[in-house]
Tab-separated table of C-alpha atoms in Angstrom:
chain	number	residue	atom	x	y	z
A	1	MET	CA	0.000	0.000	0.000
A	2	ASN	CA	2.102	2.862	-1.247
A	3	SER	CA	0.189	5.993	-0.344
A	4	ASN	CA	2.910	8.597	0.059
A	5	HIS	CA	1.657	10.726	-2.832
A	6	PHE	CA	-2.105	10.384	-2.539
A	7	PRO	CA	-3.934	13.512	-3.785
A	8	GLN	CA	-5.544	15.047	-0.717
A	9	ASN	CA	-8.338	16.712	-2.713
A	10	GLU	CA	-9.548	13.485	-4.375
A	11	LYS	CA	-12.915	12.142	-3.173
A	12	ILE	CA	-12.208	9.053	-1.067
A	13	GLY	CA	-15.592	8.090	0.349
A	14	PHE	CA	-18.170	9.096	2.906
A	15	LEU	CA	-17.341	10.687	6.271
A	16	ARG	CA	-19.820	10.111	9.090
A	17	LYS	CA	-18.806	12.904	11.425
A	18	THR	CA	-20.103	11.325	14.626
A	19	THR	CA	-21.177	7.799	15.443
A	20	LEU	CA	-22.024	6.035	18.681
A	21	VAL	CA	-22.462	2.597	17.100
A	22	ASP	CA	-19.506	1.966	14.765
A	23	PHE	CA	-16.779	1.671	17.442
A	24	PRO	CA	-17.814	0.016	20.712
A	25	GLU	CA	-17.245	2.168	23.818
A	26	HIS	CA	-16.089	5.172	21.762
A	27	ILE	CA	-17.580	8.363	20.455
A	28	ALA	CA	-16.118	8.201	16.996
A	29	CYS	CA	-16.302	9.258	13.399
A	30	ALA	CA	-16.350	6.779	10.533
A	31	VAL	CA	-14.873	6.877	7.054
A	32	PHE	CA	-16.375	4.571	4.429
A	33	LEU	CA	-13.800	4.290	1.643
A	34	ILE	CA	-14.411	3.678	-2.059
A	35	GLY	CA	-13.731	0.250	-3.581
A	36	CYS	CA	-14.068	-3.428	-2.758
A	37	ASN	CA	-12.758	-6.651	-4.224
A	38	LEU	CA	-15.992	-8.552	-3.493
A	39	ARG	CA	-19.433	-8.282	-5.097
A	40	CYS	CA	-21.818	-9.441	-2.387
A	41	PRO	CA	-25.428	-9.279	-3.602
A	42	TYR	CA	-26.603	-7.978	-0.204
A	43	CYS	CA	-24.018	-5.183	0.069
A	44	TYR	CA	-25.383	-2.068	1.770
A	45	ASN	CA	-22.586	0.178	0.432
A	46	LYS	CA	-22.940	-0.467	-3.309
A	47	ASP	CA	-22.423	3.248	-4.031
A	48	LEU	CA	-18.893	2.866	-2.647
A	49	VAL	CA	-18.137	-0.530	-4.156
A	50	LEU	CA	-19.342	0.070	-7.695
A	51	ILE	CA	-17.997	3.600	-8.039
A	52	ASN	CA	-17.343	4.936	-11.536
A	53	GLU	CA	-17.057	8.270	-13.310
A	54	ASN	CA	-20.868	8.578	-13.454
A	55	SER	CA	-21.377	8.022	-9.725
A	56	GLN	CA	-22.803	10.808	-7.615
A	57	LYS	CA	-19.987	11.819	-5.276
A	58	ASP	CA	-21.452	15.077	-3.971
A	59	ASP	CA	-21.651	13.740	-0.418
A	60	PHE	CA	-18.172	12.235	-0.528
A	61	SER	CA	-15.222	13.696	1.352
A	62	THR	CA	-11.561	14.205	0.537
A	63	LEU	CA	-8.547	13.223	2.597
A	64	ASP	CA	-8.225	16.889	3.604
A	65	ASP	CA	-11.836	16.854	4.809
A	66	VAL	CA	-11.090	13.829	7.003
A	67	PHE	CA	-7.873	15.341	8.381
A	68	ASN	CA	-9.595	18.654	9.121
A	69	HIS	CA	-12.442	16.874	10.896
A	70	LEU	CA	-10.022	14.838	13.002
A	71	GLU	CA	-8.217	18.028	14.040
A	72	LEU	CA	-11.439	19.887	14.793
A	73	ARG	CA	-12.962	17.081	16.891
A	74	LYS	CA	-9.849	15.726	18.651
A	75	ASN	CA	-11.124	16.837	22.070
A	76	VAL	CA	-14.595	15.355	21.488
A	77	LEU	CA	-14.058	12.082	19.603
A	78	SER	CA	-11.918	9.245	20.906
A	79	GLY	CA	-11.938	6.924	17.899
A	80	ILE	CA	-12.264	6.540	14.173
A	81	THR	CA	-13.702	3.606	12.254
A	82	ILE	CA	-12.268	2.992	8.802
A	83	SER	CA	-14.584	0.879	6.690
A	84	GLY	CA	-15.706	0.531	3.109
A	85	GLY	CA	-15.986	-1.094	0.688
A	86	GLU	CA	-12.742	-2.722	1.669
A	87	PRO	CA	-10.398	-0.198	3.321
A	88	LEU	CA	-7.289	-2.342	2.869
A	89	LEU	CA	-7.612	-1.728	-0.883
A	90	HIS	CA	-7.624	2.062	-0.547
A	91	PRO	CA	-4.295	3.943	-0.659
A	92	ALA	CA	-5.581	6.571	1.812
A	93	THR	CA	-6.065	4.032	4.626
A	94	PRO	CA	-2.524	4.104	6.061
A	95	LEU	CA	-2.464	7.897	5.797
A	96	ILE	CA	-5.703	8.246	7.741
A	97	ILE	CA	-4.581	5.748	10.364
A	98	LYS	CA	-1.203	7.386	10.932
A	99	TYR	CA	-2.692	10.886	11.056
A	100	ALA	CA	-5.416	9.833	13.494
A	101	LYS	CA	-2.937	7.945	15.685
A	102	LYS	CA	-0.705	11.011	15.853
A	103	LEU	CA	-3.687	12.963	17.213
A	104	GLY	CA	-4.379	10.295	19.852
A	105	TYR	CA	-7.342	8.526	18.283
A	106	LYS	CA	-8.101	4.830	18.710
A	107	ILE	CA	-8.435	3.051	15.353
A	108	LYS	CA	-11.065	0.491	14.386
A	109	LEU	CA	-10.734	-1.202	11.002
A	110	ASP	CA	-13.662	-2.998	9.340
A	111	THR	CA	-12.385	-5.508	6.766
A	112	ASN	CA	-13.521	-8.518	4.781
A	113	GLY	CA	-10.228	-10.227	5.656
A	114	SER	CA	-9.058	-10.860	2.114
A	115	PHE	CA	-5.759	-8.973	2.589
A	116	PRO	CA	-4.230	-10.642	5.659
A	117	ASP	CA	-0.696	-9.404	4.927
A	118	ARG	CA	-1.824	-5.772	4.824
A	119	LEU	CA	-3.837	-6.228	8.001
A	120	LYS	CA	-0.923	-7.927	9.773
A	121	GLU	CA	1.395	-5.079	8.789
A	122	LEU	CA	-0.900	-2.495	10.394
A	123	VAL	CA	-1.542	-4.581	13.519
A	124	ASP	CA	2.145	-5.447	13.986
A	125	ALA	CA	3.013	-1.745	13.729
A	126	GLY	CA	0.557	-1.009	16.564
A	127	LEU	CA	-1.589	1.174	14.307
A	128	VAL	CA	-4.920	-0.623	14.755
A	129	ASP	CA	-6.686	-0.988	18.105
A	130	TYR	CA	-9.765	-2.960	17.028
A	131	VAL	CA	-10.494	-5.119	13.982
A	132	ALA	CA	-13.952	-6.181	12.868
A	133	MET	CA	-13.921	-8.858	10.189
A	134	ASP	CA	-16.971	-9.553	8.085
A	135	ILE	CA	-17.110	-13.297	7.386
A	136	LYS	CA	-19.437	-13.786	4.402
A	137	ASN	CA	-20.007	-17.555	4.412
A	138	SER	CA	-18.237	-20.879	4.918
A	139	PRO	CA	-15.007	-21.174	2.862
A	140	SER	CA	-16.563	-23.695	0.491
A	141	ARG	CA	-19.389	-21.285	-0.428
A	142	TYR	CA	-17.440	-18.015	-0.656
A	143	GLY	CA	-17.416	-17.940	-4.468
A	144	GLU	CA	-21.194	-18.099	-4.797
A	145	THR	CA	-21.668	-15.568	-1.990
A	146	VAL	CA	-19.276	-12.792	-3.016
A	147	GLY	CA	-19.185	-13.112	-6.791
């Protein structure tokens, strides 16, 4: 995940400025990032997963928007949830995590688990405090479930 030169004004997904349900025991914000490697028929974030040049992105935020919000709310929020789509696909994920950590936030990552090496790298570096993994089905039925 090389994200050193990610354009900070590019739309990255949806920012929920305050949430009491996405990170247990924390008043948090949540970022739902664009893109996913799965095509689950029951997906509730299809607007993020199936993004293209014709998609309506008016409500989407930029990396700068997320950073500014984290700065503004650092004395109110205690955590940030990074979700998707699949956040381990998005090049902004490590940037958001490192920035939030520097400000003292706890980090929750919602993942489908299909990038264990990327997840391990973040966990081993002490950058993730909580991981929620969405298991779609038994291993033998994954193909029919996620496309």
